[in-house]
Amino acid sequence: MTSTADIRAFVLDIEGTTTPIEFVHDVLFAYARSRVRKYLLEHSSSAEVVADLARLRDEHAVDVKQNLQPPALVAAPRDAEIDSIVAYVNWLMDRDRKSTGLKSLQGKIWKQGYDDGTLKSQIFADVAPAFERWRRAGLKICIFSSGSALAQKLLFAHTEAGDLTKFISNYFDTTVGSKTDVQSYRQIATALDLAPSEVLFISDVVDELAAASGAGMQTLLCVRPGNYPQSFPARYQIIQSFDEISVPEH
């Protein structure tokens, strides 16, 4: 058992930690990919989508400057412009790019799917009971994912185990920085008004754990079915279920 005697908050990754990688890639990503063109045709004039498109154009300009050869963007006519944006969005998704504009747009598309019942989130069986135990013990539960805060809230609001957002205190996304940047975890600790050592970060990716550890957080490597093999996993304490984490009972 892993003790949390000195811990006041959990910060959790989603993909491969609370949720199967297969669901994220084969269900969520596929859903967004199949509906992005229709969504843009219907919502491209809304202020929030206009902001997403501006971020995507800025990122595209950087990709061009770096000679990454993204699909070309065109300015008109409208259908051709949207087709070029869709091509760029798919190009980013093919590369699993942690793009703030892309993630924000995906979140909006997923919201439609959750709202109409097309989407239902998958989580590992131990997650909901663990959330209940941790909150009962007075511990904060926070999420840090490359998906937008909106996408995170939607995922946990529409799980097969019910709405889990009542257990979650904070949602952090790429607006605080990269998940492999030490400074991101310092910012999270500051936002929680906690010392980094009072925060336990759980992820399936060792590069993220290294960044959190560099900021002074405690860490656990989560090994789930379907997760990708990690380099030097022995550097981190490993769990295969949240049931392995003990909390003081209040």
Short mmCIF file of C-alpha atoms in Angstrom, two decimals:
data_model
loop_
_atom_site.label_atom_id
_atom_site.label_comp_id
_atom_site.label_asym_id
_atom_site.label_seq_id
_atom_site.Cartn_x
_atom_site.Cartn_y
_atom_site.Cartn_z
CA MET A 1 0.00 0.00 0.00
CA THR A 2 1.12 3.55 -0.79
CA SER A 3 0.56 5.92 2.13
CA THR A 4 -0.70 9.48 1.66
CA ALA A 5 0.01 10.68 5.19
CA ASP A 6 1.67 13.90 4.00
CA ILE A 7 -0.56 14.46 0.98
CA ARG A 8 -3.28 17.10 0.81
CA ALA A 9 -4.12 16.90 -2.90
CA PHE A 10 -4.04 14.44 -5.78
CA VAL A 11 -3.30 15.67 -9.29
CA LEU A 12 -4.28 13.05 -11.86
CA ASP A 13 -3.56 12.51 -15.50
CA ILE A 14 -6.52 11.16 -17.50
CA GLU A 15 -5.39 9.05 -20.45
CA GLY A 16 -3.92 5.77 -19.18
CA THR A 17 -4.49 6.79 -15.53
CA THR A 18 -8.23 7.27 -14.92
CA THR A 19 -9.37 6.36 -18.43
CA PRO A 20 -8.29 3.70 -20.93
CA ILE A 21 -6.03 5.00 -23.71
CA GLU A 22 -8.20 3.06 -26.14
CA PHE A 23 -11.26 5.16 -25.24
CA VAL A 24 -9.42 8.44 -25.78
CA HIS A 25 -7.86 7.46 -29.12
CA ASP A 26 -10.46 5.14 -30.63
CA VAL A 27 -13.63 6.83 -29.37
CA LEU A 28 -13.05 10.50 -28.48
CA PHE A 29 -10.47 11.34 -31.15
CA ALA A 30 -12.40 9.44 -33.82
CA TYR A 31 -15.60 11.24 -32.82
CA ALA A 32 -14.00 14.67 -33.12
CA ARG A 33 -12.33 13.79 -36.42
CA SER A 34 -15.59 12.62 -37.99
CA ARG A 35 -17.55 15.70 -36.91
CA VAL A 36 -15.12 18.62 -37.08
CA ARG A 37 -16.14 19.80 -40.56
CA LYS A 38 -19.87 19.81 -39.76
CA TYR A 39 -19.21 21.54 -36.44
CA LEU A 40 -17.15 24.30 -38.07
CA LEU A 41 -19.75 24.85 -40.80
CA GLU A 42 -22.39 25.33 -38.09
CA HIS A 43 -20.36 27.32 -35.52
CA SER A 44 -17.45 29.05 -37.26
CA SER A 45 -18.94 32.50 -36.56
CA SER A 46 -19.24 32.03 -32.78
CA ALA A 47 -16.76 34.04 -30.73
CA GLU A 48 -15.32 30.98 -28.97
CA VAL A 49 -14.72 29.08 -32.20
CA VAL A 50 -13.25 32.20 -33.84
CA ALA A 51 -10.75 32.29 -30.96
CA ASP A 52 -9.90 28.60 -31.48
CA LEU A 53 -9.35 29.18 -35.18
CA ALA A 54 -7.08 32.15 -34.45
CA ARG A 55 -4.96 29.93 -32.18
CA LEU A 56 -4.82 27.26 -34.87
CA ARG A 57 -3.71 29.79 -37.50
CA ASP A 58 -0.98 31.06 -35.17
CA GLU A 59 0.22 27.52 -34.59
CA HIS A 60 0.09 26.82 -38.31
CA ALA A 61 2.34 29.82 -38.97
CA VAL A 62 4.88 28.39 -36.50
CA ASP A 63 4.70 24.97 -38.17
CA VAL A 64 5.33 26.56 -41.56
CA LYS A 65 8.25 28.58 -40.18
CA GLN A 66 9.74 25.39 -38.74
CA ASN A 67 9.36 23.70 -42.15
CA LEU A 68 7.08 20.97 -40.76
CA GLN A 69 5.01 21.09 -43.96
CA PRO A 70 1.47 21.26 -42.54
CA PRO A 71 -1.47 21.33 -44.97
CA ALA A 72 -1.90 24.81 -46.44
CA LEU A 73 -4.57 27.12 -45.03
CA VAL A 74 -6.65 29.22 -47.40
CA ALA A 75 -8.64 32.37 -46.62
CA ALA A 76 -11.62 31.95 -49.00
CA PRO A 77 -14.15 30.87 -50.10
CA ARG A 78 -15.74 29.76 -46.82
CA ASP A 79 -16.13 26.05 -47.59
CA ALA A 80 -12.58 25.85 -48.94
CA GLU A 81 -11.28 27.69 -45.88
CA ILE A 82 -13.04 25.25 -43.54
CA ASP A 83 -11.79 22.28 -45.57
CA SER A 84 -8.23 23.54 -45.17
CA ILE A 85 -8.71 23.98 -41.41
CA VAL A 86 -10.13 20.46 -41.16
CA ALA A 87 -7.09 19.12 -42.99
CA TYR A 88 -4.80 20.93 -40.54
CA VAL A 89 -6.82 19.71 -37.52
CA ASN A 90 -6.51 16.13 -38.78
CA TRP A 91 -2.77 16.66 -39.35
CA LEU A 92 -2.40 17.82 -35.72
CA MET A 93 -4.43 14.87 -34.46
CA ASP A 94 -2.32 12.43 -36.49
CA ARG A 95 0.67 13.76 -34.54
CA ASP A 96 -1.14 13.80 -31.16
CA ARG A 97 -0.16 17.46 -30.92
CA LYS A 98 -0.91 19.05 -27.55
CA SER A 99 -2.34 22.12 -29.24
CA THR A 100 -4.44 24.47 -27.11
CA GLY A 101 -6.57 25.50 -30.11
CA LEU A 102 -7.11 21.90 -31.18
CA LYS A 103 -7.95 20.72 -27.65
CA SER A 104 -10.39 23.58 -27.14
CA LEU A 105 -12.15 22.80 -30.43
CA GLN A 106 -12.27 19.08 -29.63
CA GLY A 107 -13.88 19.86 -26.28
CA LYS A 108 -16.70 21.78 -27.95
CA ILE A 109 -17.35 18.92 -30.39
CA TRP A 110 -17.37 16.38 -27.57
CA LYS A 111 -19.83 18.53 -25.62
CA GLN A 112 -22.36 18.03 -28.39
CA GLY A 113 -21.84 14.27 -28.20
CA TYR A 114 -22.19 14.15 -24.42
CA ASP A 115 -25.24 16.42 -24.49
CA ASP A 116 -27.09 14.28 -27.03
CA GLY A 117 -26.07 11.00 -25.37
CA THR A 118 -23.86 9.81 -28.21
CA LEU A 119 -20.80 9.77 -25.93
CA LYS A 120 -20.39 8.10 -22.54
CA SER A 121 -17.00 8.20 -20.82
CA GLN A 122 -15.09 5.11 -19.80
CA ILE A 123 -13.11 5.05 -16.56
CA PHE A 124 -11.32 2.25 -14.76
CA ALA A 125 -13.46 0.46 -12.18
CA ASP A 126 -11.35 1.61 -9.21
CA VAL A 127 -11.63 5.34 -10.00
CA ALA A 128 -15.08 6.25 -8.64
CA PRO A 129 -14.64 4.37 -5.31
CA ALA A 130 -11.20 5.97 -4.88
CA PHE A 131 -12.62 9.45 -5.48
CA GLU A 132 -15.18 8.82 -2.75
CA ARG A 133 -12.51 7.61 -0.29
CA TRP A 134 -10.15 10.47 -1.01
CA ARG A 135 -12.78 13.17 -0.62
CA ARG A 136 -14.08 11.53 2.54
CA ALA A 137 -10.53 11.81 3.87
CA GLY A 138 -10.54 15.54 3.13
CA LEU A 139 -8.12 15.37 0.20
CA LYS A 140 -8.44 17.49 -2.92
CA ILE A 141 -8.74 15.79 -6.30
CA CYS A 142 -7.50 17.72 -9.34
CA ILE A 143 -7.01 16.87 -13.00
CA PHE A 144 -4.09 17.85 -15.24
CA SER A 145 -4.53 16.85 -18.86
CA SER A 146 -3.55 18.09 -22.29
CA GLY A 147 -7.27 18.05 -23.08
CA SER A 148 -9.04 21.34 -22.37
CA ALA A 149 -10.61 21.98 -18.96
CA LEU A 150 -14.01 21.78 -20.70
CA ALA A 151 -13.17 18.35 -22.13
CA GLN A 152 -12.02 17.17 -18.71
CA LYS A 153 -15.24 18.29 -17.01
CA LEU A 154 -17.35 16.68 -19.70
CA LEU A 155 -15.50 13.38 -19.42
CA PHE A 156 -15.98 13.14 -15.66
CA ALA A 157 -19.57 14.42 -15.78
CA HIS A 158 -20.66 11.65 -18.17
CA THR A 159 -18.93 8.48 -16.99
CA GLU A 160 -20.45 5.02 -16.93
CA ALA A 161 -20.24 5.33 -13.11
CA GLY A 162 -22.16 8.61 -13.09
CA ASP A 163 -21.19 12.25 -12.61
CA LEU A 164 -17.83 12.40 -10.79
CA THR A 165 -17.32 16.16 -11.05
CA LYS A 166 -18.67 16.59 -7.50
CA PHE A 167 -15.40 15.07 -6.27
CA ILE A 168 -13.05 17.23 -8.37
CA SER A 169 -11.76 20.57 -7.12
CA ASN A 170 -9.64 21.86 -10.02
CA TYR A 171 -9.01 21.24 -13.70
CA PHE A 172 -5.67 22.18 -15.26
CA ASP A 173 -4.86 22.06 -18.98
CA THR A 174 -2.14 23.30 -21.33
CA THR A 175 -2.91 26.91 -20.43
CA VAL A 176 -0.68 26.34 -17.37
CA GLY A 177 2.04 24.88 -19.61
CA SER A 178 3.29 21.59 -20.96
CA LYS A 179 2.89 18.43 -18.91
CA THR A 180 6.64 17.82 -19.26
CA ASP A 181 7.60 21.29 -17.99
CA VAL A 182 8.62 21.61 -14.33
CA GLN A 183 7.14 25.11 -14.17
CA SER A 184 3.64 23.78 -14.95
CA TYR A 185 3.65 21.79 -11.71
CA ARG A 186 4.95 24.73 -9.70
CA GLN A 187 2.05 26.79 -11.04
CA ILE A 188 -0.42 24.07 -10.09
CA ALA A 189 0.92 23.89 -6.52
CA THR A 190 0.66 27.68 -6.27
CA ALA A 191 -2.91 27.62 -7.59
CA LEU A 192 -3.78 25.02 -4.93
CA ASP A 193 -2.04 27.10 -2.24
CA LEU A 194 0.00 24.04 -1.26
CA ALA A 195 3.66 23.17 -1.02
CA PRO A 196 4.60 20.91 -3.97
CA SER A 197 5.54 18.18 -1.48
CA GLU A 198 1.90 18.09 -0.33
CA VAL A 199 0.74 17.13 -3.83
CA LEU A 200 0.77 13.62 -5.30
CA PHE A 201 0.84 13.49 -9.11
CA ILE A 202 -0.20 10.22 -10.78
CA SER A 203 0.47 9.57 -14.47
CA ASP A 204 1.31 6.78 -16.90
CA VAL A 205 4.11 8.84 -18.52
CA VAL A 206 7.53 9.00 -16.88
CA ASP A 207 8.48 12.30 -18.57
CA GLU A 208 5.51 13.93 -16.84
CA LEU A 209 6.46 12.34 -13.52
CA ALA A 210 10.01 13.64 -13.93
CA ALA A 211 8.71 17.19 -14.39
CA ALA A 212 6.39 16.92 -11.37
CA SER A 213 9.18 15.44 -9.27
CA GLY A 214 11.47 18.27 -10.39
CA ALA A 215 8.91 20.72 -9.01
CA GLY A 216 8.95 18.88 -5.67
CA MET A 217 5.73 16.89 -5.99
CA GLN A 218 5.41 13.28 -4.95
CA THR A 219 4.68 10.91 -7.83
CA LEU A 220 3.32 7.49 -8.76
CA LEU A 221 3.57 5.70 -12.11
CA CYS A 222 0.21 4.24 -13.09
CA VAL A 223 0.45 1.03 -15.13
CA ARG A 224 -2.89 0.11 -16.71
CA PRO A 225 -3.94 -2.43 -19.37
CA GLY A 226 -3.22 -0.97 -22.80
CA ASN A 227 -0.71 1.63 -21.59
CA TYR A 228 2.46 2.28 -23.56
CA PRO A 229 5.74 0.89 -22.17
CA GLN A 230 7.82 3.52 -20.39
CA SER A 231 11.58 4.04 -20.26
CA PHE A 232 13.16 3.43 -16.84
CA PRO A 233 9.89 2.76 -14.97
CA ALA A 234 11.87 1.45 -11.99
CA ARG A 235 12.72 5.05 -11.11
CA TYR A 236 9.15 5.48 -9.87
CA GLN A 237 6.87 3.70 -7.47
CA ILE A 238 4.31 1.80 -9.56
CA ILE A 239 0.61 1.24 -8.95
CA GLN A 240 -1.83 -0.72 -11.09
CA SER A 241 -4.95 0.44 -9.28
CA PHE A 242 -6.00 3.34 -7.07
CA ASP A 243 -6.99 0.67 -4.54
CA GLU A 244 -3.27 0.44 -3.71
CA ILE A 245 -3.32 3.97 -2.27
CA SER A 246 -4.22 4.18 1.42
CA VAL A 247 -5.67 7.34 2.94
CA PRO A 248 -6.28 8.23 6.57
CA GLU A 249 -9.91 7.78 7.55
CA HIS A 250 -11.55 10.82 9.13
#
